[in-house]
C-alpha angles and dihedrals in degrees: 000000000000131000118199109215127199126194132229131215117327098044092089123111136165112273093031115155096010096111088048093050091051097041102042134055092199096046088047091055092048093050091046092053088047087052093050091049094046104021112212093026094115096048088049091049090047108035108019143173088229092211087058096046089051090061110110096235090055106037094053096060090039094054090044093053094047095047091049093047090051091049090050091050092050091054089044087056092052103267117159123240109267120250087229141004131207132175127201106236104306086019091071087065091051089050089054090050094051088045089053095241086124132027114243095243095051088045090056098044090049098050092049088056089043093054092045092050094045089051092048097047097081128031112253109267092017090093138043144180132204137184116236118209133184094024126097113244091241089057090051092051089051096052094044091055096086096040119089123221098024132096139159111276103178134013092204100169139331092281101033126064127163124215126199143184140084115005085239092049096048090045093055090045088051092057093046097048091046089056084060097055096264124148109224122192119190111229123223099235131142097222142015096267119200095016129113085258085081096062091108090057091049094053094044091051093050092074091053096046090049090065096054123083117234129195136200105278114252090230128021117281122198119233116225088216100051100027080223133095118259124191105180110106090217093052095044086051088060097037094054088053096045089048086073090069103027133082120260109244098203100149092054088047090056095043092050094049088052090052090052087059101258109157099169125058117188119195113209123203133007129004129350102262092128096041087060094047090052088052089051096047110034134051126207098020136105120237119187130179114222109204102140140020090262093060093042089054094048092047092051090052090055091047092051090050092048 
């Protein structure tokens, strides 16, 4: 069984998707469709400047476009439909576009607004995020219980949990966590994502998402909120909104996929972040990143042999 994985923010890089554009007709068509929807997107992806690509409102549609293009190149090369799909934060939107829950054009326009609303929800410098290592998630939850303005944002792997909230709350949490031998790494982000501070962004996006038609996905897509698949369009709509203020339950998603019998995990798009998280979370499985036609061909060869 195969699971398709789609990355979130932080996986972007200058040049992303160019090899796909040059080596796959299906990927080229997808990227040209993205360019027609958001003019200037391809030049930004391929030439930068990097600081502009890093902006939340730009990197979200860029990552969706490249993830979808890689998936189309994989299908064009003869890859089978996955048994399941999952995306990390923004990647959940890419997974739904790949599953045809959302049209590509609608997905791109919505995640651009999602990124803009998330950026504008909290003044720059008022929020913060940090990765916490070497302390179990349950211990982190217990330690955060008495600290105002901070909460868990991402359960990335058994040894990596991300916290988010006000700058003061994250600073206080950092001191407490370090006193319990945790390693805490501040993250260079522009806003406190996946925290209750994102509520204004969630409500602004609600009106935009209400105008777009959703369809049942053609393969099960995991919800970051539930750590389970959801097929009903009405529920998917609500979960995509709730996701903005809710923690990403990535460890549970991966564990559930393994319990379902998934042995092969294919990451579509830019970077290898999720491939690394699979390796740090699951044993006895294979994870591969598919960022260009060569990697896709190699992966399909291994799938055929397996």
